[in-house]
């Protein structure tokens, strides 16, 4: 069952989203060769708490950190580590902010210093996939319209779409219905209506979409070792079109 949110509830989620967006803006400034993802994780945890909110991922099904930090061929759920980031790396920071019981979720991929032209292209196309999906998040359209827009753009650029992780409804729980696939067919699936709130979070690989999960039980990485990127926003379906609750500008 999809839990429909009132405009007031969406406003509460937007307040969580603002804190999350501000945290990403700070992280963007911090990222450079030599910084560790554990330092970024501590910063995010403290930043979120200083704003009266909670880093919801910490302790979620036993996940040990405030953020997921997925470097290079890590697709998602990377553990923050003491290994310094290096020039040329890409790193995806994903986190969920809970403010007064209402949540927002956003992941962003960042370049570390100067990166390869291919990595730049991956970041650009993956971000475009997110926004092309968001454009379809309109009352009367269907979930498949979002899925298809993302898959078409990724594959027309010769990248692949990760199958095993999806977007999701969000509200007072991190994961609610519906599942939002990043691949699929137009005109299929759930019809979108006002008050639905969910994430769109395409994970796009340079090589194949096949993945393996590390022995820590969490970290997913590409089987072929190719780079993977991800951009994620929490969005609400409103009378006036898609409302991005985690926008950073
Ligand atoms: N933020 C993630 C998502 O996009 C969830 C991370 S799993 C966790 O759905 F357990 F680490 F929180
Ligand atoms: Co997320």
Short mmCIF file of C-alpha atoms and ligand atoms in Angstrom, two decimals:
data_model
loop_
_atom_site.label_atom_id
_atom_site.label_comp_id
_atom_site.label_asym_id
_atom_site.label_seq_id
_atom_site.Cartn_x
_atom_site.Cartn_y
_atom_site.Cartn_z
CA UNK A 1 0.00 0.00 0.00
CA UNK A 2 1.29 3.44 -0.93
CA UNK A 3 0.98 5.90 1.97
CA UNK A 4 -0.24 9.22 0.56
CA UNK A 5 1.15 12.35 2.25
CA UNK A 6 -0.71 15.60 2.92
CA UNK A 7 0.86 18.91 1.86
CA UNK A 8 1.70 19.52 5.54
CA UNK A 9 3.51 16.19 5.78
CA UNK A 10 5.36 16.90 2.55
CA UNK A 11 6.47 20.21 4.09
CA UNK A 12 7.88 18.33 7.10
CA UNK A 13 9.78 16.02 4.75
CA UNK A 14 11.03 19.07 2.83
CA UNK A 15 12.52 20.40 6.08
CA UNK A 16 14.44 17.14 6.51
CA UNK A 17 15.43 17.44 2.85
CA UNK A 18 16.82 20.95 3.35
CA UNK A 19 19.18 19.72 6.08
CA UNK A 20 20.26 16.86 3.85
CA UNK A 21 20.87 19.16 0.89
CA UNK A 22 22.89 21.55 3.07
CA UNK A 23 24.97 18.61 4.29
CA UNK A 24 25.72 17.57 0.70
CA UNK A 25 26.76 21.14 -0.11
CA UNK A 26 29.28 21.03 2.75
CA UNK A 27 30.56 17.62 1.68
CA UNK A 28 31.08 18.90 -1.87
CA UNK A 29 33.52 21.46 -0.42
CA UNK A 30 35.33 18.89 1.74
CA UNK A 31 36.03 16.33 -0.93
CA UNK A 32 39.60 16.39 -2.16
CA UNK A 33 42.51 13.93 -2.38
CA UNK A 34 43.64 12.87 1.12
CA UNK A 35 40.32 13.09 2.96
CA UNK A 36 38.87 9.81 4.23
CA UNK A 37 35.28 8.70 3.91
CA UNK A 38 35.24 8.13 7.70
CA UNK A 39 35.99 11.86 8.14
CA UNK A 40 33.11 12.68 5.80
CA UNK A 41 30.87 10.27 7.73
CA UNK A 42 31.69 11.90 11.11
CA UNK A 43 31.10 15.32 9.62
CA UNK A 44 27.69 14.31 8.23
CA UNK A 45 26.62 12.63 11.48
CA UNK A 46 27.53 15.74 13.51
CA UNK A 47 26.06 18.17 10.95
CA UNK A 48 22.72 16.35 10.95
CA UNK A 49 22.61 16.20 14.76
CA UNK A 50 23.56 19.88 15.03
CA UNK A 51 20.43 20.61 12.98
CA UNK A 52 18.23 18.72 15.44
CA UNK A 53 17.88 15.67 13.22
CA UNK A 54 19.10 12.08 13.12
CA UNK A 55 21.19 10.18 10.56
CA UNK A 56 18.64 7.45 9.98
CA UNK A 57 20.93 4.94 8.27
CA UNK A 58 22.97 4.44 11.46
CA UNK A 59 21.64 1.25 13.04
CA UNK A 60 19.15 0.64 10.22
CA UNK A 61 19.06 -3.17 9.92
CA UNK A 62 22.43 -3.05 11.65
CA UNK A 63 24.08 -0.70 9.16
CA UNK A 64 26.97 0.81 11.18
CA UNK A 65 27.42 4.31 9.71
CA UNK A 66 25.61 7.60 9.14
CA UNK A 67 26.49 7.55 5.45
CA UNK A 68 27.17 5.07 2.71
CA UNK A 69 30.40 5.96 0.89
CA UNK A 70 30.84 4.01 -2.32
CA UNK A 71 34.16 4.52 -4.14
CA UNK A 72 34.83 3.75 -7.84
CA UNK A 73 33.53 0.22 -8.57
CA UNK A 74 31.40 0.19 -5.42
CA UNK A 75 27.78 0.63 -6.48
CA UNK A 76 26.13 1.35 -3.12
CA UNK A 77 26.24 0.67 0.62
CA UNK A 78 30.01 1.18 0.76
CA UNK A 79 31.36 1.42 4.31
CA UNK A 80 33.25 4.61 5.19
CA UNK A 81 36.95 3.75 5.70
CA UNK A 82 40.27 5.24 6.82
CA UNK A 83 41.66 4.98 3.30
CA UNK A 84 42.30 8.47 1.91
CA UNK A 85 40.48 9.32 -1.31
CA UNK A 86 42.84 9.69 -4.25
CA UNK A 87 42.95 12.04 -7.20
CA UNK A 88 40.81 10.49 -9.96
CA UNK A 89 38.43 8.59 -7.66
CA UNK A 90 34.68 9.04 -7.72
CA UNK A 91 32.72 8.63 -4.49
CA UNK A 92 28.97 8.41 -3.86
CA UNK A 93 27.77 9.69 -0.49
CA UNK A 94 24.25 8.49 0.45
CA UNK A 95 22.38 9.45 3.61
CA UNK A 96 18.93 9.72 5.15
CA UNK A 97 17.89 12.55 7.47
CA UNK A 98 15.09 12.03 10.02
CA UNK A 99 13.68 15.30 11.36
CA UNK A 100 10.86 14.92 13.88
CA UNK A 101 9.96 11.51 12.45
CA UNK A 102 9.87 12.56 8.79
CA UNK A 103 12.61 11.44 6.44
CA UNK A 104 14.43 12.44 3.28
CA UNK A 105 17.02 10.47 1.31
CA UNK A 106 19.63 11.68 -1.16
CA UNK A 107 22.82 10.29 -2.69
CA UNK A 108 25.33 12.22 -4.76
CA UNK A 109 28.46 11.20 -6.69
CA UNK A 110 31.49 13.45 -6.40
CA UNK A 111 34.73 13.64 -8.36
CA UNK A 112 37.94 13.63 -6.31
CA UNK A 113 40.29 16.17 -7.90
CA UNK A 114 40.79 15.67 -11.61
CA UNK A 115 39.03 12.57 -12.96
CA UNK A 116 39.16 10.81 -16.34
CA UNK A 117 36.98 11.97 -19.23
CA UNK A 118 35.10 8.65 -19.07
CA UNK A 119 34.37 9.11 -15.35
CA UNK A 120 33.18 12.68 -16.03
CA UNK A 121 30.86 11.34 -18.67
CA UNK A 122 29.50 8.70 -16.28
CA UNK A 123 28.72 11.36 -13.65
CA UNK A 124 27.09 13.63 -16.21
CA UNK A 125 24.90 10.92 -17.76
CA UNK A 126 23.89 9.48 -14.38
CA UNK A 127 22.79 12.90 -13.12
CA UNK A 128 20.87 13.43 -16.37
CA UNK A 129 19.18 10.04 -15.82
CA UNK A 130 17.95 11.23 -12.41
CA UNK A 131 16.53 14.48 -13.78
CA UNK A 132 14.97 12.78 -16.81
CA UNK A 133 13.24 10.42 -14.38
CA UNK A 134 12.08 13.33 -12.23
CA UNK A 135 10.58 15.02 -15.32
CA UNK A 136 8.20 12.04 -15.65
CA UNK A 137 7.08 12.19 -12.00
CA UNK A 138 3.77 13.77 -12.88
CA UNK A 139 0.18 12.96 -11.88
CA UNK A 140 -1.42 10.62 -14.42
CA UNK A 141 1.88 9.20 -15.67
CA UNK A 142 3.02 5.77 -14.53
CA UNK A 143 6.10 4.53 -12.68
CA UNK A 144 7.22 2.81 -15.90
CA UNK A 145 7.53 6.21 -17.56
CA UNK A 146 10.22 7.11 -15.02
CA UNK A 147 11.92 3.73 -15.36
CA UNK A 148 11.97 3.88 -19.14
CA UNK A 149 13.31 7.44 -19.33
CA UNK A 150 16.25 6.47 -17.12
CA UNK A 151 17.07 3.22 -18.89
CA UNK A 152 16.88 4.76 -22.38
CA UNK A 153 19.25 7.57 -21.51
CA UNK A 154 21.78 5.30 -19.76
CA UNK A 155 21.81 2.68 -22.51
CA UNK A 156 21.90 5.17 -25.37
CA UNK A 157 25.16 6.34 -23.80
CA UNK A 158 26.40 2.73 -23.63
CA UNK A 159 26.17 2.53 -19.87
CA UNK A 160 24.17 -0.05 -17.89
CA UNK A 161 21.45 0.28 -15.24
CA UNK A 162 21.85 -1.63 -11.97
CA UNK A 163 18.87 -4.00 -11.54
CA UNK A 164 19.17 -5.12 -7.93
CA UNK A 165 18.50 -1.81 -6.17
CA UNK A 166 15.52 0.47 -6.70
CA UNK A 167 14.01 3.72 -5.57
CA UNK A 168 11.34 3.51 -2.89
CA UNK A 169 8.51 5.27 -1.17
CA UNK A 170 9.61 7.20 1.93
CA UNK A 171 7.90 9.05 4.77
CA UNK A 172 7.95 8.07 8.42
CA UNK A 173 9.79 4.93 7.28
CA UNK A 174 12.90 4.90 5.10
CA UNK A 175 11.50 2.25 2.80
CA UNK A 176 7.84 2.19 1.82
CA UNK A 177 5.95 1.19 -1.29
CA UNK A 178 6.21 1.68 -4.19
CA UNK A 179 9.42 0.25 -5.62
CA UNK A 180 10.77 2.55 -8.31
CA UNK A 181 12.68 0.59 -10.94
CA UNK A 182 15.29 2.39 -13.02
CA UNK A 183 14.61 0.18 -16.05
CA UNK A 184 11.35 -0.83 -17.66
CA UNK A 185 8.60 0.06 -20.09
CA UNK A 186 6.61 3.27 -20.53
CA UNK A 187 2.86 3.30 -19.77
CA UNK A 188 3.22 0.43 -17.27
CA UNK A 189 3.03 0.16 -13.50
CA UNK A 190 1.45 2.27 -10.80
CA UNK A 191 -0.35 5.45 -11.86
CA UNK A 192 1.18 8.47 -10.11
CA UNK A 193 -1.04 10.67 -7.98
CA UNK A 194 -0.75 13.71 -5.74
CA UNK A 195 0.80 13.03 -2.34
CA UNK A 196 3.04 10.14 -3.38
CA UNK A 197 6.61 10.65 -2.14
CA UNK A 198 9.44 8.42 -3.31
CA UNK A 199 13.10 8.37 -4.24
CA UNK A 200 14.54 8.11 -7.72
CA UNK A 201 18.13 6.89 -7.42
CA UNK A 202 19.65 5.41 -10.58
CA UNK A 203 22.91 3.50 -10.18
CA UNK A 204 24.67 3.47 -13.55
CA UNK A 205 27.78 1.48 -14.52
CA UNK A 206 30.32 1.98 -17.29
CA UNK A 207 30.43 -1.80 -17.85
CA UNK A 208 27.93 -4.52 -16.99
CA UNK A 209 25.21 -4.15 -14.37
CA UNK A 210 26.17 -7.41 -12.67
CA UNK A 211 27.18 -6.98 -9.04
CA UNK A 212 28.55 -8.89 -6.09
CA UNK A 213 28.05 -8.12 -2.40
CA UNK A 214 31.11 -8.05 -0.11
CA UNK A 215 31.53 -10.26 2.95
CA UNK A 216 30.38 -7.35 5.13
CA UNK A 217 26.90 -8.21 3.83
CA UNK A 218 26.30 -4.69 2.50
CA UNK A 219 28.70 -3.31 -0.06
CA UNK A 220 27.66 -3.95 -3.65
CA UNK A 221 30.29 -3.61 -6.37
CA UNK A 222 30.52 -4.22 -10.09
CA UNK A 223 31.66 -7.72 -11.06
CA UNK A 224 33.76 -6.38 -13.94
CA UNK A 225 35.42 -3.70 -11.79
CA UNK A 226 33.98 -0.85 -13.86
CA UNK A 227 33.04 2.51 -12.29
CA UNK A 228 29.55 3.07 -10.91
CA UNK A 229 27.79 6.35 -10.11
CA UNK A 230 24.52 7.31 -8.42
CA UNK A 231 22.38 10.40 -7.93
CA UNK A 232 19.29 10.25 -5.74
CA UNK A 233 16.58 12.72 -4.81
CA UNK A 234 13.45 12.41 -2.72
CA UNK A 235 10.52 13.79 -4.72
CA UNK A 236 6.84 14.45 -4.09
CA UNK A 237 4.07 14.30 -6.69
CA UNK A 238 2.12 17.57 -6.44
CA UNK A 239 -0.59 19.36 -8.40
CA UNK A 240 2.19 21.58 -9.75
CA UNK A 241 4.43 18.71 -10.90
CA UNK A 242 7.40 17.02 -9.26
CA UNK A 243 8.70 18.72 -6.12
CA UNK A 244 12.32 17.83 -5.31
CA UNK A 245 12.63 17.78 -1.51
CA UNK A 246 16.43 17.38 -1.47
CA UNK A 247 17.51 19.95 -4.09
CA UNK A 248 20.94 21.43 -3.30
CA UNK A 249 20.80 24.87 -4.90
N1 LIG B 1 19.83 5.55 1.44
C1 LIG B 1 19.64 4.23 0.94
C2 LIG B 1 18.59 4.23 -0.13
O1 LIG B 1 18.75 5.00 -1.04
C3 LIG B 1 19.45 3.21 1.98
C4 LIG B 1 20.75 2.81 2.56
S1 LIG B 1 20.64 1.34 3.33
C5 LIG B 1 21.13 1.65 4.91
O2 LIG B 1 17.62 3.50 -0.11
F1 LIG B 1 20.83 0.65 5.63
F2 LIG B 1 22.38 1.88 4.87
F3 LIG B 1 20.52 2.68 5.38
CO1 LIG B 2 19.74 6.89 -0.31
#
